[in-house]
Amino acid sequence: MSEQKAVEADEVSEAQIAVHWKEEEFIYPSPRFVSQALMTDPGIYERFAIENFPECFKEYADLLSWYKYWHTTFDPSDAPCWKWFVGGRINACYNCVDRHLDQYKNKAAIIFVPEPEDEDHQILTFQELYVRVNEFAALLRDFAGLKAGDRVTLQMPMTPELPITMLACARLGVIHSEVFGGFSGRSCGERIADLGSRVLITIDGYYRSGSLLDHKKKADEAVAVAKDEGQVVDKVLVWRRHPGQYASQTPMVDGRDHFVNDLLADYAGKRVDPVPLPAEDPLFIMYTSGTTGRPKGCQHSIGGYLSYVAGTSKFVQDIHPTDVYWCLADIGWITGHSYIVYGPLVLAASSVMYEGVPTYPDAGRVWRIAERLDVNIFHTAPTTIRMLRKAGPDEPAKYNFHFKHMTTVGEPIEPEVWRWYYDVVGKGEAAIVDTFWQTENGGFLCSTLPALQPMKPGSTGPALPGIHPVIYDEDGNEIAPGANAAGNICIRAPWPGSFQTIWGDRARYVETYYAKYCQDKDSTDWRDWPYLTGDGAMEAEDGYFRILGRIDDVINVAGHRLGTKELESASLTVEEVAEAAVVPVADEIKGRVPDVYVSLKPGHDASDEIAAKVKAAIDDAIGKIARPKNVYIVPDMPKTRSGKIMRRVLAAISNTMEIGDLTTLANPDVVEEIRIVVQGVEKLATRKGPADIARFGDE
Ligand code: WT7
């Protein structure tokens, strides 16, 4: 533990630069919302009390259709790789599609809104979704030779072919792994290699900010990178953005690349029975960034995951089959998997998906879509809310839409931004839930249940039923609610939505998420295995949590996780660069963004070209979403006597905070030189770090 603390003193985390806002007053949901809400029984908290673990989760699993019921709700024998609903047989695609046909075959399942405003939206009814999923599943099975347990990688943007592909995989038991379309071809290739996929599914192009992007070229790069890492992709299946046309400049590779739309002609009218799969089989793998360079493949189960997204979609987001639900996230992230595809569809809702940029072609676009489709549940991230507010603070009032419910997710939301969301977007009518969770978790961990508890701007809310958080200090002592001190938020007991392991790396799973507070590594009692979220948090006396941000080398940029080590290793691929350090800096729209500091090898002088090369290297390794706010070329890095870079000092400079104690530095003089590079000769006013955060994990 003491070594760990020494490390932390040199590093800096999001939680340490977090700004505190004061506790806000409660705001109560309207009687109108409450009168139609799906969960109005406060008894749910008792039913899901820790004494009722694990059987309480049957309530969520019973929202699904099972081929066969499980014999064991929770099996801890391979701790901490928990198993849920063991013995049960289920199919996720059947639950999202087939079972709704009797009642809802003619109702919209997916409403796709293309970015170009002159292109009509497309409605896929449940029947149409059923047909397309079956035909594509037949193709995957008979043409691509895929079967249950095989993995396929997808790198697809926001068009209906993406959920069709996911559901077709789920129908067969093929494990899908979607890589966010905005990631580089290289990062897709690394994920293909990690997963051992021999099939890549992509699309030729898609629209972003008014241009049709060539997406197929990323597939070529991905296949090349995977091959370098020893994984051969023998089939690339390419959907077309516009049937009958080719949206890409990149040639198709003979024998390897195939147009899906052409092949589908052979599968017209084909039906494929959903495969009844063990509840414990993996449904998908979703990669997320961690503290080392290599992203982690979070493995999610069929039965546990689907139960948890069904329960939370129903009770937290209040989704009825008659609702028109719109989550503005990208399906390339976990939010889109759980709360665009699986959660809403399992409940037979109509789920809207939008291809493009929310402010394209103007600040009214989102509100026009909401009005036209009569969306009544809306879900997005603070970054997007800030962006929409900046682009058009008065736009929502110009359109006739009415949300009954709104979700925010992914980062802390400033009370001021929350209020705009509530007053202007929600028109004072919508209940808001601030949902805290992570890629690993499958679904929400903390949030109010909207008809049962009041909202509190800036706080995520209490834990959800069946989720039992605890805040520990560095030594494993519990920090009491209301203590006004921050600590590491952990979850005491497992829940069915949680991931099963890191694909191919159980040791890393145990080490990253459980080692810190586990007392007995041989124990098969879940009480010995609190789950470490990696976030700093505070709990108020009323049980509402405020999440301060990551306590590790991860930066949450615009609601998405980036590992600083990934950016550093990309920067080091530039030949002139000797050392690189990445720190989080506060940003008005994106919450946090990375600042990159590099020092050069002897014989090179700082230049704009080198800074541009660093940016290009990061674009290539990760993608444009990781683009740094600034690249600073500095004479040297601030270092301890043992040669460790003191990122804390760099973060303080980037965020114009007080630099603090420099006595452990080997080269204290360089700090002023760096400060001048960043802030100029005139010293900027500095702000103090919040006292309780500075104490937490700092000494
Ligand atoms: C990290 C997880 C699955 C949600 C999308 C992001 C931060 C998430 C909140 C919230 C404050 C939040 C945490 C968490 N976070 N939700 N409501 N309030 N912070 O998924 O990429 O896995 O990132 O996002 O820091 O650890 P992710």
XYZ file of C-alpha atoms and ligand atoms in Angstrom:
726
model
C 0.000 0.000 0.000
C 2.799 2.480 0.841
C 4.409 1.970 -2.553
C 1.068 2.577 -4.173
C 0.684 5.813 -2.269
C 4.109 7.011 -3.328
C 3.098 6.459 -6.921
C -0.094 8.397 -6.457
C 1.743 11.389 -5.091
C 3.483 11.792 -8.465
C 0.434 11.228 -10.579
C -2.636 13.304 -10.958
C -6.160 12.154 -11.405
C -9.391 13.691 -12.584
C -10.711 13.492 -9.059
C -7.878 15.710 -7.900
C -8.701 18.499 -10.332
C -12.439 18.159 -9.736
C -14.284 21.337 -8.932
C -16.832 21.126 -6.177
C -20.165 22.697 -6.427
C -22.359 23.213 -3.440
C -25.093 20.783 -2.437
C -28.298 21.643 -4.249
C -31.925 21.522 -3.160
C -34.224 18.688 -4.125
C -36.539 19.047 -7.119
C -39.613 16.802 -7.189
C -41.033 15.021 -10.246
C -44.438 16.187 -11.424
C -47.588 14.295 -10.385
C -48.199 13.771 -14.078
C -44.946 11.872 -14.466
C -45.520 9.898 -11.291
C -49.048 8.894 -12.269
C -47.835 7.035 -15.352
C -44.518 5.730 -13.976
C -43.679 2.036 -14.048
C -42.027 1.976 -10.636
C -43.886 3.721 -7.831
C -43.444 1.144 -5.097
C -40.825 2.144 -2.505
C -40.856 -1.476 -1.394
C -38.497 -2.248 -4.240
C -35.590 -1.127 -2.056
C -36.546 -3.638 0.606
C -36.992 -6.392 -1.913
C -33.483 -5.653 -3.201
C -31.916 -5.195 0.248
C -28.572 -6.884 0.717
C -30.203 -9.636 2.839
C -32.160 -10.611 -0.247
C -29.090 -11.015 -2.417
C -29.016 -12.754 -4.882
C -32.618 -13.969 -5.281
C -33.952 -10.393 -5.597
C -32.615 -10.243 -9.138
C -35.179 -12.801 -10.253
C -37.486 -9.787 -10.509
C -35.354 -8.483 -13.399
C -34.745 -11.869 -15.007
C -38.506 -12.412 -15.067
C -38.847 -9.504 -17.477
C -37.304 -11.840 -20.065
C -38.489 -14.937 -21.882
C -36.454 -18.007 -20.996
C -36.326 -21.332 -22.824
C -35.370 -22.874 -19.553
C -35.245 -21.437 -16.049
C -31.939 -21.444 -14.170
C -31.276 -23.784 -11.261
C -28.726 -21.527 -9.519
C -29.283 -17.786 -9.333
C -25.732 -16.953 -8.324
C -22.653 -19.151 -8.377
C -19.592 -17.682 -6.629
C -17.361 -20.753 -6.905
C -14.973 -19.116 -9.375
C -14.760 -15.796 -7.462
C -14.601 -13.036 -8.546
C -15.831 -14.335 -11.915
C -19.429 -14.534 -10.753
C -21.971 -16.617 -12.610
C -25.649 -15.691 -12.835
C -28.739 -17.707 -13.680
C -26.738 -20.889 -14.149
C -28.599 -23.621 -15.957
C -30.860 -21.116 -17.692
C -31.235 -21.063 -21.471
C -32.030 -17.881 -23.321
C -31.545 -15.972 -26.563
C -31.084 -12.178 -26.585
C -32.311 -11.706 -30.152
C -35.487 -13.673 -29.436
C -36.110 -11.402 -26.453
C -35.557 -8.195 -28.419
C -37.407 -9.178 -31.588
C -39.374 -12.427 -31.955
C -41.304 -12.265 -28.733
C -42.779 -8.877 -29.648
C -44.211 -9.978 -32.987
C -47.564 -11.168 -31.656
C -48.445 -7.838 -30.141
C -46.254 -5.315 -31.902
C -45.152 -6.596 -35.290
C -46.377 -3.456 -37.008
C -44.915 -1.019 -34.510
C -41.635 0.842 -34.976
C -38.677 -0.920 -33.380
C -35.929 1.280 -34.796
C -36.391 4.711 -36.280
C -33.277 5.724 -38.164
C -32.669 9.404 -38.819
C -29.948 9.991 -41.432
C -27.777 13.043 -41.032
C -28.655 14.641 -44.397
C -31.931 16.350 -43.659
C -33.310 15.731 -47.140
C -32.980 11.967 -46.695
C -36.143 10.524 -45.157
C -36.026 8.719 -41.888
C -36.425 4.925 -42.036
C -38.768 2.974 -39.827
C -38.030 -0.644 -39.095
C -41.070 -2.271 -37.576
C -40.520 -5.312 -35.372
C -41.568 -7.449 -38.335
C -39.091 -5.725 -40.646
C -36.338 -6.012 -38.050
C -37.192 -9.688 -37.680
C -36.882 -10.286 -41.422
C -33.609 -8.411 -41.800
C -32.025 -9.990 -38.752
C -32.993 -13.472 -39.922
C -31.624 -12.957 -43.403
C -28.356 -11.579 -42.116
C -28.068 -14.323 -39.513
C -28.446 -16.877 -42.317
C -25.651 -15.122 -44.191
C -23.392 -15.095 -41.147
C -23.994 -18.782 -40.584
C -23.945 -20.094 -44.145
C -21.628 -17.692 -45.944
C -19.247 -16.642 -43.159
C -19.381 -19.981 -41.349
C -19.974 -18.438 -37.932
C -21.425 -20.360 -35.025
C -22.048 -19.953 -31.295
C -18.927 -18.948 -29.388
C -17.119 -17.443 -32.421
C -16.128 -13.802 -32.210
C -16.655 -11.144 -34.845
C -15.459 -7.573 -34.812
C -17.685 -4.783 -36.090
C -16.627 -1.248 -36.791
C -19.854 0.362 -37.781
C -21.296 3.842 -37.417
C -24.860 4.799 -36.488
C -26.965 3.209 -39.219
C -29.608 0.473 -38.741
C -27.225 -2.135 -40.133
C -25.378 -1.979 -36.811
C -28.226 -3.196 -34.547
C -29.242 -5.648 -37.301
C -25.711 -7.075 -37.220
C -25.592 -7.233 -33.429
C -28.959 -8.964 -33.196
C -28.088 -11.419 -35.967
C -24.951 -12.374 -34.029
C -26.944 -12.703 -30.823
C -29.410 -14.969 -32.619
C -26.617 -17.404 -33.403
C -24.659 -16.981 -30.179
C -21.809 -15.333 -32.083
C -20.021 -12.908 -29.748
C -20.006 -9.423 -31.269
C -17.456 -6.791 -30.522
C -18.291 -3.396 -31.914
C -15.483 -0.847 -32.131
C -16.611 2.782 -32.122
C -16.694 4.020 -35.750
C -14.632 7.094 -34.876
C -11.691 5.048 -33.624
C -8.774 4.646 -36.007
C -8.318 1.559 -38.172
C -5.264 0.774 -36.082
C -7.192 0.605 -32.821
C -9.785 -1.592 -34.533
C -6.982 -3.892 -35.731
C -5.546 -4.214 -32.237
C -8.945 -5.224 -30.904
C -9.388 -7.773 -33.701
C -6.054 -9.307 -32.752
C -6.856 -9.355 -29.047
C -10.162 -11.083 -29.701
C -9.035 -13.440 -32.459
C -11.785 -12.477 -34.908
C -11.480 -13.725 -38.443
C -14.485 -11.757 -39.697
C -14.763 -7.972 -39.720
C -18.079 -6.289 -40.486
C -18.088 -2.684 -41.671
C -19.832 -0.208 -43.976
C -18.506 1.730 -46.958
C -19.283 5.200 -45.643
C -21.464 7.396 -43.445
C -22.335 11.032 -42.910
C -20.702 13.306 -40.391
C -21.047 17.110 -40.444
C -22.314 17.093 -43.997
C -19.676 14.898 -45.627
C -19.862 11.287 -46.638
C -16.814 9.773 -44.922
C -14.844 6.938 -46.460
C -15.113 4.333 -43.733
C -14.026 1.231 -45.640
C -10.411 2.407 -45.637
C -10.301 1.884 -41.872
C -11.144 -1.778 -42.434
C -8.098 -2.206 -44.674
C -5.859 -0.685 -42.040
C -7.472 -2.757 -39.302
C -6.897 -5.989 -41.219
C -3.249 -5.048 -41.849
C -2.631 -4.195 -38.188
C -4.325 -7.406 -37.042
C -2.172 -9.410 -39.430
C 1.001 -7.810 -38.029
C -0.181 -8.966 -34.633
C -0.751 -12.478 -35.898
C -4.495 -12.511 -36.550
C -5.703 -13.164 -40.081
C -9.067 -11.743 -41.114
C -10.345 -13.812 -44.001
C -13.674 -12.068 -44.572
C -14.591 -8.417 -44.527
C -18.331 -7.928 -44.896
C -19.146 -4.463 -46.197
C -22.614 -2.974 -45.906
C -23.514 -0.133 -48.268
C -24.676 3.225 -46.919
C -26.671 3.727 -50.122
C -27.796 0.431 -51.664
C -26.583 0.130 -55.246
C -23.761 2.631 -54.760
C -20.286 2.523 -53.287
C -19.569 5.317 -50.832
C -15.844 4.646 -50.528
C -12.791 5.401 -52.665
C -11.046 2.320 -51.341
C -11.031 -0.725 -53.634
C -12.601 -3.984 -52.496
C -10.036 -6.732 -51.969
C -10.800 -9.730 -54.140
C -11.685 -12.862 -52.249
C -11.652 -11.075 -48.897
C -14.158 -8.236 -49.135
C -17.826 -8.847 -49.875
C -20.789 -6.518 -50.224
C -23.427 -7.634 -47.760
C -26.266 -6.109 -49.750
C -25.296 -8.221 -52.793
C -24.897 -11.459 -50.837
C -28.228 -10.935 -49.106
C -30.065 -11.670 -52.357
C -29.271 -15.348 -51.743
C -30.802 -15.239 -48.283
C -34.083 -13.492 -49.073
C -36.874 -14.943 -46.960
C -34.509 -17.203 -44.980
C -35.328 -17.821 -41.325
C -32.899 -18.957 -38.664
C -34.124 -20.326 -35.362
C -32.698 -18.441 -32.385
C -30.209 -20.665 -30.568
C -31.178 -21.367 -26.924
C -27.892 -20.521 -25.228
C -26.600 -20.966 -21.695
C -27.350 -17.757 -19.765
C -23.675 -17.584 -18.868
C -22.415 -17.496 -22.468
C -20.935 -14.163 -23.562
C -23.194 -11.835 -25.564
C -20.564 -9.279 -26.532
C -17.173 -7.822 -25.770
C -16.759 -4.080 -25.356
C -13.280 -2.639 -25.117
C -12.484 0.183 -22.756
C -9.319 2.051 -21.829
C -7.374 1.310 -18.716
C -4.246 2.406 -16.972
C -1.858 0.531 -19.230
C -1.565 0.874 -22.979
C -3.736 -2.086 -23.874
C -7.511 -1.656 -23.882
C -9.504 -4.231 -21.916
C -12.167 -6.385 -23.524
C -15.079 -6.377 -21.073
C -17.033 -9.596 -21.495
C -20.779 -9.362 -20.916
C -23.082 -12.341 -20.455
C -26.409 -13.008 -22.135
C -28.732 -13.719 -19.204
C -27.289 -11.487 -16.510
C -26.638 -8.529 -18.775
C -30.012 -8.667 -20.492
C -31.855 -8.973 -17.178
C -30.062 -5.965 -15.800
C -30.611 -3.720 -18.824
C -34.263 -4.772 -18.941
C -34.812 -3.894 -15.268
C -32.975 -0.590 -15.396
C -34.512 0.489 -18.716
C -37.939 -0.176 -17.311
C -37.591 1.296 -13.832
C -34.969 4.013 -14.252
C -35.846 5.191 -17.750
C -39.540 4.396 -17.418
C -39.716 2.895 -20.905
C -43.166 1.654 -21.916
C -43.719 -0.096 -25.248
C -45.710 2.934 -26.381
C -42.849 5.363 -25.759
C -40.641 6.895 -28.414
C -37.248 6.740 -26.850
C -34.163 8.520 -28.137
C -30.676 8.023 -26.804
C -28.205 10.258 -28.575
C -25.156 8.152 -27.667
C -23.272 6.071 -30.229
C -23.851 2.325 -30.267
C -20.057 2.016 -30.424
C -20.034 2.652 -26.675
C -21.649 0.668 -23.891
C -24.393 3.267 -23.482
C -25.583 2.506 -26.982
C -25.452 -1.258 -26.481
C -27.451 -1.155 -23.271
C -29.701 1.820 -23.843
C -30.208 2.134 -27.611
C -30.298 -1.514 -28.606
C -30.801 -4.138 -25.903
C -32.702 -2.277 -23.156
C -35.316 -0.460 -25.243
C -35.861 -3.354 -27.661
C -36.210 -5.958 -24.945
C -39.090 -3.787 -23.666
C -40.579 -3.413 -27.178
C -40.067 0.344 -27.264
C -39.414 2.384 -30.398
C -35.744 3.347 -30.305
C -34.543 6.300 -32.361
C -31.026 6.322 -33.761
C -29.449 9.381 -35.353
C -26.521 9.104 -37.718
C -24.756 12.384 -37.347
C -23.647 15.431 -35.437
C -26.307 16.870 -33.101
C -25.750 20.432 -34.279
C -25.768 19.616 -38.001
C -26.847 21.557 -40.001
C -27.835 23.924 -37.193
C -28.586 24.121 -33.498
C -32.247 23.175 -33.995
C -31.678 19.742 -35.533
C -32.131 17.641 -32.419
C -35.320 19.476 -31.471
C -36.770 19.156 -34.969
C -36.215 15.409 -34.808
C -37.812 15.259 -31.355
C -40.825 17.209 -32.602
C -41.264 15.233 -35.813
C -41.039 11.818 -34.134
C -42.776 12.948 -30.951
C -39.946 11.597 -28.829
C -40.952 11.483 -25.166
C -37.853 9.982 -23.508
C -34.493 11.589 -24.188
C -31.048 10.415 -23.126
C -27.694 12.118 -23.623
C -24.417 13.160 -21.978
C -23.479 16.464 -20.322
C -21.015 17.158 -23.148
C -23.823 17.145 -25.675
C -26.051 19.184 -23.404
C -23.296 21.806 -23.040
C -22.757 21.788 -26.791
C -26.451 22.163 -27.613
C -26.812 24.901 -25.058
C -23.866 26.822 -26.396
C -24.996 26.455 -30.010
C -28.606 27.453 -29.374
C -29.734 28.167 -25.832
C -33.189 29.256 -27.008
C -33.730 26.638 -29.709
C -35.725 24.036 -27.735
C -38.485 26.558 -27.038
C -39.074 26.982 -30.772
C -40.159 23.377 -31.259
C -43.219 21.573 -30.076
C -41.847 18.507 -28.332
C -42.461 17.314 -24.788
C -40.217 14.936 -22.924
C -41.621 13.130 -19.920
C -38.201 11.843 -18.934
C -34.567 12.683 -19.596
C -31.362 10.851 -18.764
C -27.867 12.215 -18.355
C -24.856 9.920 -18.288
C -21.109 9.671 -18.484
C -19.720 12.640 -16.568
C -20.676 14.893 -13.720
C -23.147 17.559 -14.818
C -22.718 21.096 -13.511
C -25.853 22.328 -11.707
C -26.050 25.259 -14.101
C -26.076 22.941 -17.115
C -28.504 20.629 -15.325
C -30.887 23.564 -14.892
C -30.831 24.429 -18.572
C -31.561 20.773 -19.349
C -34.443 20.795 -16.884
C -35.982 24.195 -17.663
C -35.324 24.635 -21.369
C -35.019 21.130 -22.832
C -37.360 19.452 -20.373
C -39.613 22.534 -20.318
C -40.013 21.942 -16.599
C -42.081 18.828 -17.354
C -39.505 16.066 -17.584
C -38.061 14.044 -14.735
C -34.262 13.826 -14.994
C -32.116 10.885 -13.945
C -28.338 11.333 -13.618
C -27.029 7.833 -14.159
C -23.577 6.785 -13.000
C -22.050 3.595 -14.382
C -19.238 2.198 -16.482
C -18.538 -0.048 -19.451
C -17.801 -2.869 -17.018
C -21.146 -2.578 -15.247
C -23.609 -3.382 -18.031
C -26.164 -0.898 -16.718
C -26.761 1.941 -14.271
C -25.305 1.747 -10.751
C -26.564 4.974 -9.220
C -29.545 7.090 -10.115
C -32.801 8.192 -8.615
C -35.819 6.063 -9.419
C -37.642 8.944 -11.064
C -41.087 8.613 -9.483
C -39.755 7.651 -6.062
C -37.031 10.163 -5.312
C -36.429 13.836 -5.948
C -33.689 15.033 -8.277
C -30.631 16.820 -6.970
C -28.652 18.752 -9.603
C -24.988 17.739 -9.682
C -25.498 14.481 -7.770
C -26.034 11.166 -9.473
C -28.474 10.079 -6.796
C -28.624 7.085 -4.484
C -27.649 3.550 -5.418
C -30.141 1.604 -7.488
C -32.029 -1.333 -5.969
C -29.622 -4.213 -5.459
C -26.520 -2.017 -5.807
C -24.659 -1.521 -2.524
C -21.905 1.092 -2.776
C -19.326 1.834 -0.120
C -16.670 4.540 -0.098
C -13.252 3.473 1.205
C -10.225 5.556 1.981
C -6.813 4.411 0.793
C -6.454 2.066 3.758
C -9.809 0.412 3.373
C -11.660 2.315 6.094
C -15.230 3.199 5.269
C -15.993 6.867 4.839
C -19.383 7.583 6.342
C -22.158 9.359 4.444
C -22.109 13.067 5.197
C -18.439 13.013 6.261
C -17.710 15.534 3.503
C -14.640 13.588 2.461
C -13.939 11.823 -0.792
C -12.767 8.285 -1.281
C -12.830 5.336 -3.643
C -16.342 4.262 -4.498
C -16.696 0.488 -4.538
C -19.687 -1.828 -4.868
C -20.026 -4.426 -2.113
C -22.152 -7.073 -3.747
C -22.228 -8.377 -7.325
C -25.139 -7.684 -9.675
C -26.132 -9.542 -12.851
C -25.151 -6.777 -15.309
C -21.519 -6.785 -14.271
C -18.947 -8.047 -16.802
C -17.654 -11.560 -16.363
C -13.958 -11.005 -16.944
C -11.489 -9.242 -19.223
C -11.319 -11.225 -22.436
C -8.280 -13.466 -22.253
C -6.864 -11.870 -19.106
C -8.475 -13.030 -15.897
C -5.434 -11.961 -13.872
C -5.818 -8.375 -15.047
C -9.525 -8.517 -14.183
C -8.771 -9.560 -10.620
C -5.884 -7.134 -10.252
C -7.649 -4.071 -11.671
C -11.046 -4.387 -10.062
C -10.678 -6.410 -6.907
C -7.098 -6.666 -5.631
C -7.071 -3.346 -3.808
C -9.665 -4.139 -1.166
C -9.861 -7.934 -1.253
C -8.890 -9.380 2.126
C -8.686 -13.006 1.118
C -7.927 -13.987 -2.445
C -8.960 -17.582 -1.842
C -12.389 -16.665 -0.606
C -15.474 -17.594 -2.591
C -17.634 -15.332 -0.437
C -18.692 -12.244 -2.401
C -18.398 -10.193 0.804
C -14.624 -10.419 0.464
C -14.598 -8.948 -3.040
C -15.715 -5.316 -3.216
C -15.642 -4.082 -6.825
C -13.394 -1.043 -7.337
C -14.942 1.413 -9.798
C -11.836 3.586 -10.073
C -13.801 6.733 -9.313
C -13.502 9.236 -6.503
C -16.846 10.019 -4.872
C -18.568 11.561 -1.890
C -21.790 10.454 -0.260
C -24.093 13.026 1.294
C -26.053 12.321 4.447
C -29.175 11.679 2.389
C -27.408 8.867 0.503
C -26.945 10.769 -2.769
C -23.548 10.316 -4.401
C -21.417 12.864 -6.164
C -18.898 11.377 -8.556
C -15.705 13.394 -8.819
C -13.963 11.517 -11.608
C -11.336 8.880 -12.166
C -8.641 8.268 -9.595
C -6.367 6.480 -12.067
C -4.573 7.370 -15.315
C -7.814 7.552 -17.200
C -9.389 10.732 -18.530
C -13.075 10.973 -19.237
C -13.260 13.042 -22.425
C -16.754 14.044 -23.461
C -18.111 11.084 -21.521
C -15.669 8.559 -23.003
C -12.721 6.980 -21.356
C -9.182 7.468 -22.629
C -6.090 6.001 -21.023
C -3.324 8.565 -20.674
C -0.800 5.785 -21.271
C -2.341 5.127 -24.690
C -1.799 8.749 -25.664
C 1.707 8.739 -24.239
C 2.777 5.680 -26.172
C 1.310 7.156 -29.366
C 3.300 10.368 -28.766
C 6.473 8.349 -28.297
C 6.158 6.930 -31.808
C 7.170 10.369 -33.144
C 10.889 10.002 -33.701
C 11.923 13.380 -32.258
C 10.068 12.763 -28.991
C 12.087 11.588 -25.999
C 9.454 11.644 -23.258
C 5.724 12.229 -23.085
C 3.271 12.875 -20.276
C -0.479 13.339 -20.575
C -2.680 15.065 -18.009
C -6.367 15.986 -17.812
C -7.331 19.624 -18.275
C -10.780 21.047 -17.625
C -12.742 21.983 -20.756
C -15.892 24.052 -21.033
C -17.693 21.659 -23.395
C -16.032 18.266 -23.066
C -15.568 18.264 -19.301
C -11.988 17.035 -19.527
C -9.523 16.834 -22.383
C -5.921 15.659 -22.556
C -2.945 18.028 -22.586
C 0.205 16.416 -23.946
C 3.659 17.391 -22.746
C 6.662 16.167 -24.707
C 10.389 16.690 -24.417
C 12.630 16.145 -27.430
C 15.696 14.059 -28.066
C 18.983 15.994 -28.159
C 19.581 17.846 -31.425
C 15.908 18.722 -32.048
C 14.275 22.090 -31.518
C 10.659 22.697 -30.648
C 8.555 23.411 -33.731
C 4.924 23.454 -34.826
C 5.738 20.549 -37.140
C 6.700 18.305 -34.253
C 3.560 19.267 -32.349
C 1.517 18.451 -35.471
C 3.266 15.095 -35.766
C 2.298 14.254 -32.185
C -1.338 15.068 -32.942
C -1.224 12.964 -36.104
C 0.320 10.042 -34.216
C -2.541 10.146 -31.701
C -5.128 10.342 -34.506
C -3.549 7.283 -36.070
C -3.178 5.230 -32.910
C -6.532 6.010 -31.296
C -8.649 8.324 -33.412
C -9.707 11.952 -33.526
C -11.653 11.663 -30.286
C -8.343 11.524 -28.427
C -7.012 14.708 -30.020
C -5.246 16.737 -27.331
C -6.215 20.276 -26.455
C -2.557 21.327 -26.494
C 0.775 19.739 -27.279
C 3.452 21.488 -25.254
C 7.078 20.954 -26.127
C 9.034 21.515 -22.943
C 12.768 21.624 -22.202
C 12.511 18.737 -19.734
C 9.925 16.935 -17.619
C 9.643 17.650 -13.895
C 11.059 14.530 -12.256
C 11.582 12.989 -8.890
C 15.092 11.958 -7.917
C 14.248 8.439 -8.963
C 13.410 9.737 -12.435
C 9.614 9.551 -12.346
C 7.707 12.228 -14.220
C 5.618 14.321 -11.782
C 2.397 14.588 -13.735
C 0.808 16.333 -10.779
C 2.964 19.385 -11.507
C 2.035 19.385 -15.189
C -1.660 19.044 -14.411
C -1.466 21.936 -11.976
C 0.096 24.095 -14.682
C -2.438 23.036 -17.323
C -5.325 23.764 -14.973
C -3.777 26.940 -13.496
C -3.908 25.439 -10.052
C -1.379 25.943 -7.286
C 1.672 23.881 -8.077
C 2.275 22.779 -4.524
C 5.279 21.179 -2.940
C 8.325 20.745 -5.201
C 10.833 19.487 -2.653
C 10.873 15.967 -4.044
C 11.816 17.209 -7.510
C 15.290 16.599 -8.887
C 14.959 19.562 -11.270
C 12.669 22.160 -9.661
C 13.922 24.949 -11.928
C 12.284 23.412 -14.962
C 8.845 24.009 -13.475
C 8.971 27.762 -14.093
C 10.260 27.173 -17.629
C 7.324 24.856 -18.325
C 4.906 27.266 -16.756
C 6.087 29.984 -19.145
C 5.628 27.657 -22.149
C 2.036 27.025 -21.059
C 0.865 30.209 -19.354
C 3.254 32.816 -20.769
C 5.565 35.078 -18.815
C 2.750 36.802 -16.920
C 1.696 34.548 -14.096
C -1.980 33.590 -14.273
C -4.081 33.579 -11.145
C -4.136 30.100 -9.671
C -6.938 28.321 -7.918
C -6.446 26.083 -4.952
C -7.222 22.432 -5.359
C -10.258 21.473 -3.269
C -8.856 20.695 0.147
C -10.578 17.374 0.720
C -9.633 16.123 -2.720
C -6.024 17.138 -2.276
C -5.969 15.147 0.942
C -7.507 12.151 -0.740
C -4.888 9.926 -2.300
C -2.321 12.680 -2.278
C -0.078 12.012 0.669
C -16.709 6.571 -16.216
C -17.109 5.388 -17.036
C -21.370 3.895 -19.037
C -21.548 5.329 -19.042
C -20.751 6.006 -20.121
C -19.265 6.112 -19.811
C -17.753 8.506 -15.421
C -20.149 7.866 -15.782
C -21.194 9.375 -14.612
C -22.091 10.248 -13.924
C -20.228 11.358 -13.050
C -19.809 9.590 -14.472
C -17.039 7.813 -14.284
C -16.949 6.375 -14.755
N -19.191 8.637 -15.214
N -21.353 8.303 -15.428
N -23.422 10.135 -14.030
N -21.556 11.228 -13.146
N -19.328 10.583 -13.688
O -18.723 4.836 -19.696
O -16.482 5.084 -20.765
O -16.952 3.230 -19.119
O -16.742 5.613 -18.372
O -17.508 7.692 -16.577
O -15.769 8.368 -14.158
O -15.912 5.644 -14.164
P -17.183 4.634 -19.523
